[in-house]
Coordinates of C-alpha atoms in Angstrom, one line a residue:
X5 CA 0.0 0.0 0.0
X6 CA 1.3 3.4 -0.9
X7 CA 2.4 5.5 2.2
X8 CA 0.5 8.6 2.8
X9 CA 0.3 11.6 5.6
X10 CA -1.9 14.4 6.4
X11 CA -0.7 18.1 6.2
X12 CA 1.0 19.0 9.1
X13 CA 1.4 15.7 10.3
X14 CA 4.0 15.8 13.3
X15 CA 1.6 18.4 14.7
X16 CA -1.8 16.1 14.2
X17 CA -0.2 13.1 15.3
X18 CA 1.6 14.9 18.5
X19 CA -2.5 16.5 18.9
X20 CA -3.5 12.7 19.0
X21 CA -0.5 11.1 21.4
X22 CA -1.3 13.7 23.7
X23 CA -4.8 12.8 23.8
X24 CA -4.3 9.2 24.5
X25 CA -1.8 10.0 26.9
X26 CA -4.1 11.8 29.0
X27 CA -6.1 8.8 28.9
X28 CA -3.3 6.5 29.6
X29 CA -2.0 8.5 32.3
X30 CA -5.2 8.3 34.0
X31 CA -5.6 4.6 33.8
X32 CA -1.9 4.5 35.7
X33 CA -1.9 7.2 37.9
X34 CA -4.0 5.4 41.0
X35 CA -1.9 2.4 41.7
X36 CA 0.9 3.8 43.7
X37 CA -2.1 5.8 45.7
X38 CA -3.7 3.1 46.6
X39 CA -2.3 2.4 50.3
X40 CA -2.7 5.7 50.8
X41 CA -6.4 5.7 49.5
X42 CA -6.7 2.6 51.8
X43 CA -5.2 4.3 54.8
X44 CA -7.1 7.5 54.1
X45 CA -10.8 5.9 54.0
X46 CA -10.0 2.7 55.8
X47 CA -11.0 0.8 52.3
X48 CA -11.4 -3.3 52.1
X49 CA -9.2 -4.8 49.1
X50 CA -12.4 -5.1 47.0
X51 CA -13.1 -1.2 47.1
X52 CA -9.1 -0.8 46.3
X53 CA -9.5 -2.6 43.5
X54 CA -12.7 -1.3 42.2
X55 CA -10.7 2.2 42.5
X56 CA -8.0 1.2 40.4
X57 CA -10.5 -0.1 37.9
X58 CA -12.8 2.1 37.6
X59 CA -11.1 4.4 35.3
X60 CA -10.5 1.0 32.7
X61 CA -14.5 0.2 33.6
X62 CA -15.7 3.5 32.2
X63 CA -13.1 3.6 29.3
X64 CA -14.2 -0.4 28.2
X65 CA -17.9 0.0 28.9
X66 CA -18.3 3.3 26.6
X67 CA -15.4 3.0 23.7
X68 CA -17.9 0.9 21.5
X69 CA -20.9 2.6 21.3
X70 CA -18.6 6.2 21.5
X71 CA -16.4 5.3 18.7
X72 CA -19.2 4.5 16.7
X73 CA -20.9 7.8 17.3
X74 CA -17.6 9.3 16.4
X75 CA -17.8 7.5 12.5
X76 CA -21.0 8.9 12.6
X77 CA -21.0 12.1 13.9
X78 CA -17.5 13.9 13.7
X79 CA -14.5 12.7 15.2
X80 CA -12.8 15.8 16.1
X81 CA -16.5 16.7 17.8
X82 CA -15.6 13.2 20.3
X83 CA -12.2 13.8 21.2
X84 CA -12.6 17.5 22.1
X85 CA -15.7 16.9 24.4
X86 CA -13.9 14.0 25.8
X87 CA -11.0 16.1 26.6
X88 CA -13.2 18.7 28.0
X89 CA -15.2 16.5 30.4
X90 CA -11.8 15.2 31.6
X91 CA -11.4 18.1 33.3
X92 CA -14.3 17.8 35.9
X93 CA -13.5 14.7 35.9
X94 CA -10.3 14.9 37.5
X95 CA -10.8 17.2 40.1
X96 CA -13.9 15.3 41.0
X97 CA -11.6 13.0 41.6
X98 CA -9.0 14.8 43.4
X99 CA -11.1 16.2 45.8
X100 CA -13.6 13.2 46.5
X101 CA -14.4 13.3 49.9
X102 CA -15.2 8.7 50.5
X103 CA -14.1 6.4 48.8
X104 CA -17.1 5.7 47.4
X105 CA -17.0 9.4 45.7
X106 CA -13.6 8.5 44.2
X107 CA -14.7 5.4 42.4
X108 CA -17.7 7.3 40.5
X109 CA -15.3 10.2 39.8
X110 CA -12.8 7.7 38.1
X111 CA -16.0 6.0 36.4
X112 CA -16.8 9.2 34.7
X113 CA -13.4 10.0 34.1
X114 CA -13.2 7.2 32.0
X115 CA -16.4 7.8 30.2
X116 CA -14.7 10.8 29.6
X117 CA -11.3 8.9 27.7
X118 CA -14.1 7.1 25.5
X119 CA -15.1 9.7 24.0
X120 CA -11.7 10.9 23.1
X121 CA -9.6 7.6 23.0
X122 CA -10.9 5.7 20.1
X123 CA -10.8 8.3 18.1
X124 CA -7.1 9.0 18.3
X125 CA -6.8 5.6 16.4
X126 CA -9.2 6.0 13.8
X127 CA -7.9 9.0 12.9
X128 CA -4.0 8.0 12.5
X129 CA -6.2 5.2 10.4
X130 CA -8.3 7.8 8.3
X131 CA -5.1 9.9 7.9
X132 CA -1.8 8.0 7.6
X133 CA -1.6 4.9 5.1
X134 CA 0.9 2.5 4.1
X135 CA 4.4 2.5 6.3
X136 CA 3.5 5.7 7.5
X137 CA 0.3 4.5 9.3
X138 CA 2.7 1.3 10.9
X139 CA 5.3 3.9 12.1
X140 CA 2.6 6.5 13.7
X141 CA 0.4 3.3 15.4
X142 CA 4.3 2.3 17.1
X143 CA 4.4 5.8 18.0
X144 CA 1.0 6.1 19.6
X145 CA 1.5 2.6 21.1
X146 CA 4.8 2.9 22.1
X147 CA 4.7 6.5 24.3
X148 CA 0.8 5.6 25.2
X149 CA 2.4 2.6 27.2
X150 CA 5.3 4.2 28.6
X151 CA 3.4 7.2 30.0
X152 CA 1.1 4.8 31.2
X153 CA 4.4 2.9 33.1
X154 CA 5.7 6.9 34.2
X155 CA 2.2 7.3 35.8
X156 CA 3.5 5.8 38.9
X157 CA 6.7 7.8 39.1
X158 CA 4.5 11.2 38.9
X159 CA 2.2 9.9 41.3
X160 CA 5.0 8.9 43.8
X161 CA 6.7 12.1 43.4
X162 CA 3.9 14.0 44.2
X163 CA 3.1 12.2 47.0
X164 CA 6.2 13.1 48.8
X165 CA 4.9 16.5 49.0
X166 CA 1.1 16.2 48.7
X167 CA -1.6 13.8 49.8
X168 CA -3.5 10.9 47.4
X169 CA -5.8 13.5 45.9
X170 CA -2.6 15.1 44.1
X171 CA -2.2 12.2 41.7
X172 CA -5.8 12.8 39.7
X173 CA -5.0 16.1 39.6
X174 CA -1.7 16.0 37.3
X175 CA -3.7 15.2 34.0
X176 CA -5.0 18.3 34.4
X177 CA -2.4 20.8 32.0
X178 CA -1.6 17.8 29.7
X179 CA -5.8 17.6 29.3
X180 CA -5.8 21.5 28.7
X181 CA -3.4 21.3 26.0
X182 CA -4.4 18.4 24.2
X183 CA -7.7 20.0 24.1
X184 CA -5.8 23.2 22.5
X185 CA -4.0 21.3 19.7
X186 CA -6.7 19.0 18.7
X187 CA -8.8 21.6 17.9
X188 CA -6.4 23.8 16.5
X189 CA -4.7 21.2 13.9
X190 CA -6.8 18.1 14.0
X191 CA -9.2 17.9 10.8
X192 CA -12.8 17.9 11.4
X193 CA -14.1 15.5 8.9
X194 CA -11.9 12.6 7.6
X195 CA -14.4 9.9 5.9
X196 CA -17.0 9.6 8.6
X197 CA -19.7 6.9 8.3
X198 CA -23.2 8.2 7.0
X199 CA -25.4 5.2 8.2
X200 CA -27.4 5.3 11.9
X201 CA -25.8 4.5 14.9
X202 CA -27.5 1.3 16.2
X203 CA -28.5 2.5 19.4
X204 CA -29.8 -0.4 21.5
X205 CA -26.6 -2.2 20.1
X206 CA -24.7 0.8 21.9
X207 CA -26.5 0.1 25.5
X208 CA -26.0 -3.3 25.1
X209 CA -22.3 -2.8 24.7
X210 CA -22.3 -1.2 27.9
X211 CA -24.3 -3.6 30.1
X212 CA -22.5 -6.4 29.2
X213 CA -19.0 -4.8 29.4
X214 CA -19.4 -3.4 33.1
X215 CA -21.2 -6.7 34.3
X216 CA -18.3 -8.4 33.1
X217 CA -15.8 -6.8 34.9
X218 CA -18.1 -5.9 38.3
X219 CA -18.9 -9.9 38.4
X220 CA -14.9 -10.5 38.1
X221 CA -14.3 -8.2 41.0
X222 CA -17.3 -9.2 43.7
X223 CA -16.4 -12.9 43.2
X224 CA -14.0 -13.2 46.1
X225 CA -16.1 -11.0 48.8
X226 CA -17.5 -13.2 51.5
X227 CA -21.5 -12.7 50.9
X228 CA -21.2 -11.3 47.0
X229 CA -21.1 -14.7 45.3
X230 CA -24.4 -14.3 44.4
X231 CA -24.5 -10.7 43.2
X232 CA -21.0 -12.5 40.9
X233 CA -23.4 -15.0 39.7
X234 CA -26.0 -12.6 39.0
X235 CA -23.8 -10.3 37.1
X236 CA -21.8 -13.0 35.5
X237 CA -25.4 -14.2 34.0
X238 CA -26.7 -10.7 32.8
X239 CA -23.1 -10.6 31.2
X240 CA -23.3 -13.5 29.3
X241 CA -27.4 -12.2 28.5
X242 CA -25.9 -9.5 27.0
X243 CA -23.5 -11.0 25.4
X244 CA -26.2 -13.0 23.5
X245 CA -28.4 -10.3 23.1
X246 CA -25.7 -8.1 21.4
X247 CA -24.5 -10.7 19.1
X248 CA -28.4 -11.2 18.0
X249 CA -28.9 -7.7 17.3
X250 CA -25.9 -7.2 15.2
X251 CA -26.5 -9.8 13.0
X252 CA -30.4 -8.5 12.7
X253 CA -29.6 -4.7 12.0
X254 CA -29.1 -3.1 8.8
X255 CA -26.4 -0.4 10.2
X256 CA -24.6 -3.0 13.0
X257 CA -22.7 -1.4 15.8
X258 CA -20.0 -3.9 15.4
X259 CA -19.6 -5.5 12.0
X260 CA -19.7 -9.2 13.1
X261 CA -18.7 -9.9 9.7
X262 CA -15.7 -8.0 9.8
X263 CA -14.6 -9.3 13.4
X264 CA -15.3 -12.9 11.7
X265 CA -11.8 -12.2 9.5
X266 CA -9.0 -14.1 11.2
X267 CA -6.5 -11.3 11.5
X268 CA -8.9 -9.3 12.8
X269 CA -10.2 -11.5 16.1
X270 CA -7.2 -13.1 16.7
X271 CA -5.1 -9.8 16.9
X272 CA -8.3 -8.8 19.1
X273 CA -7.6 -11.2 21.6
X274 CA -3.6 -11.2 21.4
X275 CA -4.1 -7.5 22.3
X276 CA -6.3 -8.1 24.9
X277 CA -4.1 -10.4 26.8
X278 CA -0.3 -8.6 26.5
X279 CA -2.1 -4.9 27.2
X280 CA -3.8 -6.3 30.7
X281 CA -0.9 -8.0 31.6
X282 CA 1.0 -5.0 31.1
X283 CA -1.7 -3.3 33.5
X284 CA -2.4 -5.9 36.0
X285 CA 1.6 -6.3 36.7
X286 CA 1.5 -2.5 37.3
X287 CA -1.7 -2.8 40.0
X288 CA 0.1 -6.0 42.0
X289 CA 4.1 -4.5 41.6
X290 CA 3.2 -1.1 42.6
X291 CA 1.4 -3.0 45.8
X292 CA 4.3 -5.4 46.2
X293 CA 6.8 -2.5 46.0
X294 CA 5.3 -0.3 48.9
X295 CA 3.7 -3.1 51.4
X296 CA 6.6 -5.8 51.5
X297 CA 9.4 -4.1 50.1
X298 CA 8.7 -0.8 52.1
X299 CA 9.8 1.5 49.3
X300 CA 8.5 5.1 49.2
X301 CA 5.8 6.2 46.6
X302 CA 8.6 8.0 44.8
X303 CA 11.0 4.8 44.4
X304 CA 8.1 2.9 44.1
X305 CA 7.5 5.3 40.8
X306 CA 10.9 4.9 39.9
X307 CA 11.0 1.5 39.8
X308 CA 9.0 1.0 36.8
X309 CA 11.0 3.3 34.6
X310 CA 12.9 0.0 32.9
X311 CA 9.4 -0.7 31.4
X312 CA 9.0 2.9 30.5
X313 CA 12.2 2.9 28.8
X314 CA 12.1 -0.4 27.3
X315 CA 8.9 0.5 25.4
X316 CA 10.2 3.6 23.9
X317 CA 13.1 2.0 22.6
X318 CA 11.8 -1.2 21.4
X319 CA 8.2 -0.2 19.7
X320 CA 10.2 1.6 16.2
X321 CA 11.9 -2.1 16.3
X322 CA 9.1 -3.4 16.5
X323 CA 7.1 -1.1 13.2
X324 CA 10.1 -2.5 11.2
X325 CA 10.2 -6.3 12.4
X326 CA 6.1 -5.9 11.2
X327 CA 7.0 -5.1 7.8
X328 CA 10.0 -7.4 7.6
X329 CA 8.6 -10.5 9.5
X330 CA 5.0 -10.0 9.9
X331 CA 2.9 -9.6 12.6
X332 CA 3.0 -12.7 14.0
X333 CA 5.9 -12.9 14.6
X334 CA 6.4 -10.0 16.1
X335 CA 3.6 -11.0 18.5
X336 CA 5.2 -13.8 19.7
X337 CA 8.6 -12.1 20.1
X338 CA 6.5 -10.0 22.4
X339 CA 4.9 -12.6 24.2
X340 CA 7.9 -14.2 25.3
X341 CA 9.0 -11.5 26.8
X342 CA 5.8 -11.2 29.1
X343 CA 6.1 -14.3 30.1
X344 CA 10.0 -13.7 31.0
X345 CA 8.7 -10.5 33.1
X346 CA 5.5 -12.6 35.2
X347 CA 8.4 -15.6 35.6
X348 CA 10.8 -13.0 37.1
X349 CA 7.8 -11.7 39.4
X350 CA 6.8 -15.5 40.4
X351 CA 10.3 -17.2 41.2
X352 CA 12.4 -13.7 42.3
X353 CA 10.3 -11.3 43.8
X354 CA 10.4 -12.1 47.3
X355 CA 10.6 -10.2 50.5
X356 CA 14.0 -8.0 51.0
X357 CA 15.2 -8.8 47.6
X358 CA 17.7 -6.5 45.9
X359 CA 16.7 -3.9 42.9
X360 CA 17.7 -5.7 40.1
X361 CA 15.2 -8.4 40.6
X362 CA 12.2 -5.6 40.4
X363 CA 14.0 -4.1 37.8
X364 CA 14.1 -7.0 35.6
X365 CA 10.5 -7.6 35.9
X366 CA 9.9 -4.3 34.7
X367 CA 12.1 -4.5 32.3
X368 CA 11.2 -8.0 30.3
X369 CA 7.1 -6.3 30.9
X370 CA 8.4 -3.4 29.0
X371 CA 10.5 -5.6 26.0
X372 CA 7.3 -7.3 25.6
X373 CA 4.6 -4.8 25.2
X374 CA 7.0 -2.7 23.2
X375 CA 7.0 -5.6 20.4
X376 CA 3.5 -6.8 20.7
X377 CA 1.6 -3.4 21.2
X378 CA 2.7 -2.0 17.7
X379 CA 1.2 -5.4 15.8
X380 CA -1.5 -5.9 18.0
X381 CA -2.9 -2.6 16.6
X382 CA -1.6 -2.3 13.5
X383 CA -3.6 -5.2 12.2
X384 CA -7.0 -4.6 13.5
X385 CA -6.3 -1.1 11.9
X386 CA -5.3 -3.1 8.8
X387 CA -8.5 -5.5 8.2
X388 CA -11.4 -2.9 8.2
X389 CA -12.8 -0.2 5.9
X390 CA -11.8 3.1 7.1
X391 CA -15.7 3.9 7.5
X392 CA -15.3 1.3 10.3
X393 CA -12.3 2.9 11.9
X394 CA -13.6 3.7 14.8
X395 CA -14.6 0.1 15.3
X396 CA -11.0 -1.0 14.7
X397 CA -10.0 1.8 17.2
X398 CA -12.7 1.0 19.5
X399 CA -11.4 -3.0 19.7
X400 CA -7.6 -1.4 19.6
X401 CA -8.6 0.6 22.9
X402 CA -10.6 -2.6 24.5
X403 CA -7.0 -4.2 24.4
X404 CA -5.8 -1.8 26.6
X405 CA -9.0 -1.0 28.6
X406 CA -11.1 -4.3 29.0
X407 CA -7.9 -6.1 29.1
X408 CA -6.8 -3.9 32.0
X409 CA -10.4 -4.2 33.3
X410 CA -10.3 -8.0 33.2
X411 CA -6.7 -8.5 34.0
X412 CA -6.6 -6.4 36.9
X413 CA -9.8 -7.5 37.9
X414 CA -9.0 -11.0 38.2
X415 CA -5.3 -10.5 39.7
X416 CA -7.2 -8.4 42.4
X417 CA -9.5 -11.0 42.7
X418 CA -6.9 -13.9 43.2
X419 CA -4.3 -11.0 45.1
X420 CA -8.1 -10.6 48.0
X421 CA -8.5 -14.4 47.7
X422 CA -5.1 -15.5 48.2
X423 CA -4.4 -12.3 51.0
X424 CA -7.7 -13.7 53.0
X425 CA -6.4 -17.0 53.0
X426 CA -3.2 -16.4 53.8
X427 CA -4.2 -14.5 56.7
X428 CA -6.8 -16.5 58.0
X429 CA -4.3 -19.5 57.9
X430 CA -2.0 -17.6 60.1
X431 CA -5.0 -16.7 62.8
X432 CA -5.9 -20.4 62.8
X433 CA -2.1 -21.5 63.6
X434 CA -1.0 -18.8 65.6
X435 CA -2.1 -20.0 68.4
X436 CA -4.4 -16.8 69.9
X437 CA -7.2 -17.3 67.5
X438 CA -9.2 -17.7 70.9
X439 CA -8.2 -14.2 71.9
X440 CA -8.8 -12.8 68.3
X441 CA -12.5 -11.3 67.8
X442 CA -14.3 -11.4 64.8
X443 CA -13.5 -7.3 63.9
X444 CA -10.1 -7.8 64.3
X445 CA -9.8 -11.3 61.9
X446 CA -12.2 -9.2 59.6
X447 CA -10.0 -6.3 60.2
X448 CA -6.7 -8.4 59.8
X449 CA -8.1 -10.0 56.6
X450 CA -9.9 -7.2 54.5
X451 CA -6.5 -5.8 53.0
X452 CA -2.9 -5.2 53.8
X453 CA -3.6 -1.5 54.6
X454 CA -6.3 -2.4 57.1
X455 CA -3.9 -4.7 59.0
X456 CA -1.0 -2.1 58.9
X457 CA -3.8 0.4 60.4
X458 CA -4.4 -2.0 63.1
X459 CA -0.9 -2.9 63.9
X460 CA -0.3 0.9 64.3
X461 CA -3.3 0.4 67.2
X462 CA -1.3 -2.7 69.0
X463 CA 2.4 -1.5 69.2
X464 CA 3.0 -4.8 71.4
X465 CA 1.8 -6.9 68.4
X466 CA 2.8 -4.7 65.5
X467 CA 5.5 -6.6 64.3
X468 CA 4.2 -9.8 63.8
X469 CA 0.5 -8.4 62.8
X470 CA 3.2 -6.8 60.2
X471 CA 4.8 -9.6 59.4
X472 CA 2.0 -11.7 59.2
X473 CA 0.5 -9.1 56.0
X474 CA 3.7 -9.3 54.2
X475 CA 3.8 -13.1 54.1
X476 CA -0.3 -13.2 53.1
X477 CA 0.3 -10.3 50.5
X478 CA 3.1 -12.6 49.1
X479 CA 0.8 -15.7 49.0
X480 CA -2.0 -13.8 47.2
X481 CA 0.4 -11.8 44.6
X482 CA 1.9 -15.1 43.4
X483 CA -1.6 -16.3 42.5
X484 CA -2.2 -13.4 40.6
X485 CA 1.8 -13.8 38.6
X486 CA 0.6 -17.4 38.4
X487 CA -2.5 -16.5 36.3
X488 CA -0.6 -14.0 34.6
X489 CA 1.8 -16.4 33.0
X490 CA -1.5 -18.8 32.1
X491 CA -2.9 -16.0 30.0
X492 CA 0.1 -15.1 27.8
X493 CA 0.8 -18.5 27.2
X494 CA -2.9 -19.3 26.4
X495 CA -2.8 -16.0 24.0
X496 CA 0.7 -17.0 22.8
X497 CA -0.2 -20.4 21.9
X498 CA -3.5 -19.0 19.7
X499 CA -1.4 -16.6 17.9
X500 CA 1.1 -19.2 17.2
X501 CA -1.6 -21.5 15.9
X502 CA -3.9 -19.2 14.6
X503 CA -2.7 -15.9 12.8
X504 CA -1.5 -16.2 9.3
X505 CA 2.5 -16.2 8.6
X506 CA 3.9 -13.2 6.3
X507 CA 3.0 -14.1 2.9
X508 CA -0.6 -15.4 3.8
X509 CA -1.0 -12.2 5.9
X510 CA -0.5 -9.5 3.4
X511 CA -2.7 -11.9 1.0
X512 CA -5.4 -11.8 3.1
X513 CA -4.7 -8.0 3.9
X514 CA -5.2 -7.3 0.1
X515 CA -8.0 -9.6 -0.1
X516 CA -10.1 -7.7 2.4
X517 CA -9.3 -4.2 1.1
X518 CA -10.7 -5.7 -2.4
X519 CA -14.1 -6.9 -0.5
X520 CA -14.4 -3.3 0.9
X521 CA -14.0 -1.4 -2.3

């Protein structure tokens, strides 16, 4: 395909990167907050969690239904009333007085990201073909994930100085002037879809997207197993329902036909899997980092720079290894990497351990994502009409947001489950469960940060109520690095066996641009 850029292009395409970063940044910027969140509101593990999702839960809940009104109704109109709603957003968010508060505000905030996030992708598709579209999708991936890794180190920097509500708070310039360029140098109209927006497709979207993810997070609270079971069923409901309509409609939401071509799904899911792990490994390191190795928010930040780093560097590698050895390749260069970084995190990271071994982590996490992001991407970008760009762009920022959602969702889950049992183990064999009252056990096994808070209340005990945390956080953590390295070798082993080598790749490439003209 011939190579082709708009006017002005290092301006649109620094317009766009900026947009997603403010998006990305948000997603990040909670984790290293979180014991302070904990300790400020006296949260349970579940609400923690729920926190740190529920920026990913607005963002993978809306991006469908508000790409698709994007193709329909002007891109540039999306991203710059995402950008502005941001705003509020944020410093609803920084100033939230419970904890309950904060989760809505980072709902909305995310809401907020899918109006503007999806269409940064469709528009680098609209506007850049050919090599030059590969190169700007591995710049967009490339710095999207790294700010996403620097989140942490702003948010422990500014936690030196300031208290938790700081972090949602430093979005805030970055949103102001991404909203300046976009609508200064960003075109208004670049082939925009003419049919309806299906609607009820839109709502549907939404229902089954955010019971998903609320299901995965209630299913290890004591008393919610229900509610999990209910929500996992309207999921699934939905799921059903969705697919039904989109095969019935005459303008689909989601072309079903299009997400039927193999490049297309499979890249869907190969995304899906390497962006959440890339996530989930932030939510459980920055955690491990501050409860069991005691490090500050600001070294807990600066921790994470390898990945950071490593992602900057390696995504341009990665644009060229596309076009010389295909995408699937690529991919699986990237996944073994991940699997490298979660084996690292499962077998080295231990209490007391030197640097180098966090280090690595981050730094095999950050390899892996840089090679696998850029072709993840690209070919969803690749095997769709441009009119259904913002579909592509929409599944492109499910990768990163559902996969989050889920991932972090279910390392939270296994990080409460395993944390519970750990601790509730250690009551049982202590030998003073007699003298421990049902508050304190509930107190001791709702989260690290709610035993810390009441070891600070039994100075004779502190130590070993301490102690005690660490070793349950540890148990619970390596369920979660555990399930980690399950998923990329699940995804690895259906890219392996199911996406197209080179040759048959660009022939099926050519064959669906033919279909669509």
């Amino acid at each position: 395909m011939e190579s082709s850029s708009p006017k002005r292009a290092g301006l649109v395409l620094t317009a766009l990167i900026l947009v997603a970063a403010v998006a990305n940044l948000n997603l990040a910027v909670a984790n290293v907050a979180l014991p302070d969140i904990g300790k400020a509101f006296g949260s349970s593990q579940t609400t923690l969690n729920l926190i740190a999702v529920g920026y990913s839960l607005g963002l993978a809940t809306s991006v469908l239904y508000l790409g698709a009104l994007g193709d329909r109704y002007g891109r540039k109109m999306m991203l710059l009333l995402g950008m502005g709603l941001s705003i509020p957003a944020s410093l609803l968010a920084g100033f939230a007085p419970s904890d309950g508060v904060l989760f809505v505000a980072r709902l909305f905030g995310g809401v907020a990201a899918g109006m503007a996030f999806p269409t940064t992708l469709a528009l680098i598709t609209a506007l850049w073909s050919g090599n030059d579209r590969t190169r700007s999708i591995a710049l967009w991936s490339a710095i999207g994930g790294a700010i996403a890794s620097l989140g942490p180190l702003l948010s422990g920097a500014l936690l030196e100085q300031f208290d938790w509500g700081s972090v949602f708070l430093v979005t805030l310039p970055l949103a102001a002037l991404a909203l300046f360029l976009a609508w200064r140098y960003v075109p208004a109209h670049v082939n925009e879809n003419t049919e309806p927006v299906d609607n009820l497709g839109g709502i549907l979207s939404v229902l089954l997207v955010a019971a998903l993810v609320l299901g995965i997070n209630l299913a290890p609270v004591p008393g919610k197993g229900s509610l999990a079971i209910g929500l996992g069923i309207v999921a699934l409901a939905a799921t059903a329902a969705f697919v039904m309509r989109q095969r019935r409609t005459s303008s689909p939401l989601y072309d079903l036909e299009v997400a039927k071509r193999r490049i297309f799904w499979v890249a869907a899911c190969a995304g899906i899997i390497v962006f959440g792990s890339l996530m989930g490994a932030m939510f459980i390191g920055q955690q491990f980092l501050q409860n069991v190795l005691d490090y500050s928010t600001l070294d807990s930040g600066l921790a994470i720079l390898p990945a950071a780093a490593f992602m900057v560097v390696v995504a341009p590698r990665s644009a060229k290894l596309v076009e010389a050895r295909g995408a699937r390749f690529t991919l699986l260069i990237g996944y073994v990497f991940c699997v490298l970084g979660f084996l690292t995190m499962l077998l080295l990271w231990k209490e007391s351990i030197s640097y180098w071994k966090v280090g690595l982590g981050y730094a095999f996490i950050g390899i892996g994502v840089g090679f696998a992001g850029t072709p993840a991407s690209h070919s969803l970008t690749g095997s769709v009409p441009v009119k259904r760009a913002g579909m592509a762009s929409g599944t492109a920022d499910l990768q990163r947001d559902l996969g989050g959602a889920i991932m972090q969702s279910i390392f939270g889950a296994l990080l409460t489950a395993g944390y519970a049992a750990a601790a509730s183990a250690a009551i049982a064999s202590s030998g003073e469960s007699a003298k421990v009252t049902e508050n304190i056990e509930g107190e001791l096994t709702k989260s690290f940060s709610s035993a810390a808070d009441l070891a600070s209340q039994y100075p004779r005990h502190s130590e070993q109520i301490v102690a005690a945390a660490k070793a349950s956080f540890l148990q619970g953590d390596q369920w979660a690095y555990l399930a980690g390295i399950i998923a990329i070798l699940l995804g690895g082993a259906l890219v392996f066996f199911r996406f197209p080598k080179k040759d048959q790749e660009q022939a099926l490439l050519a064959q669906y641009h033919a279909e669509d003209t």
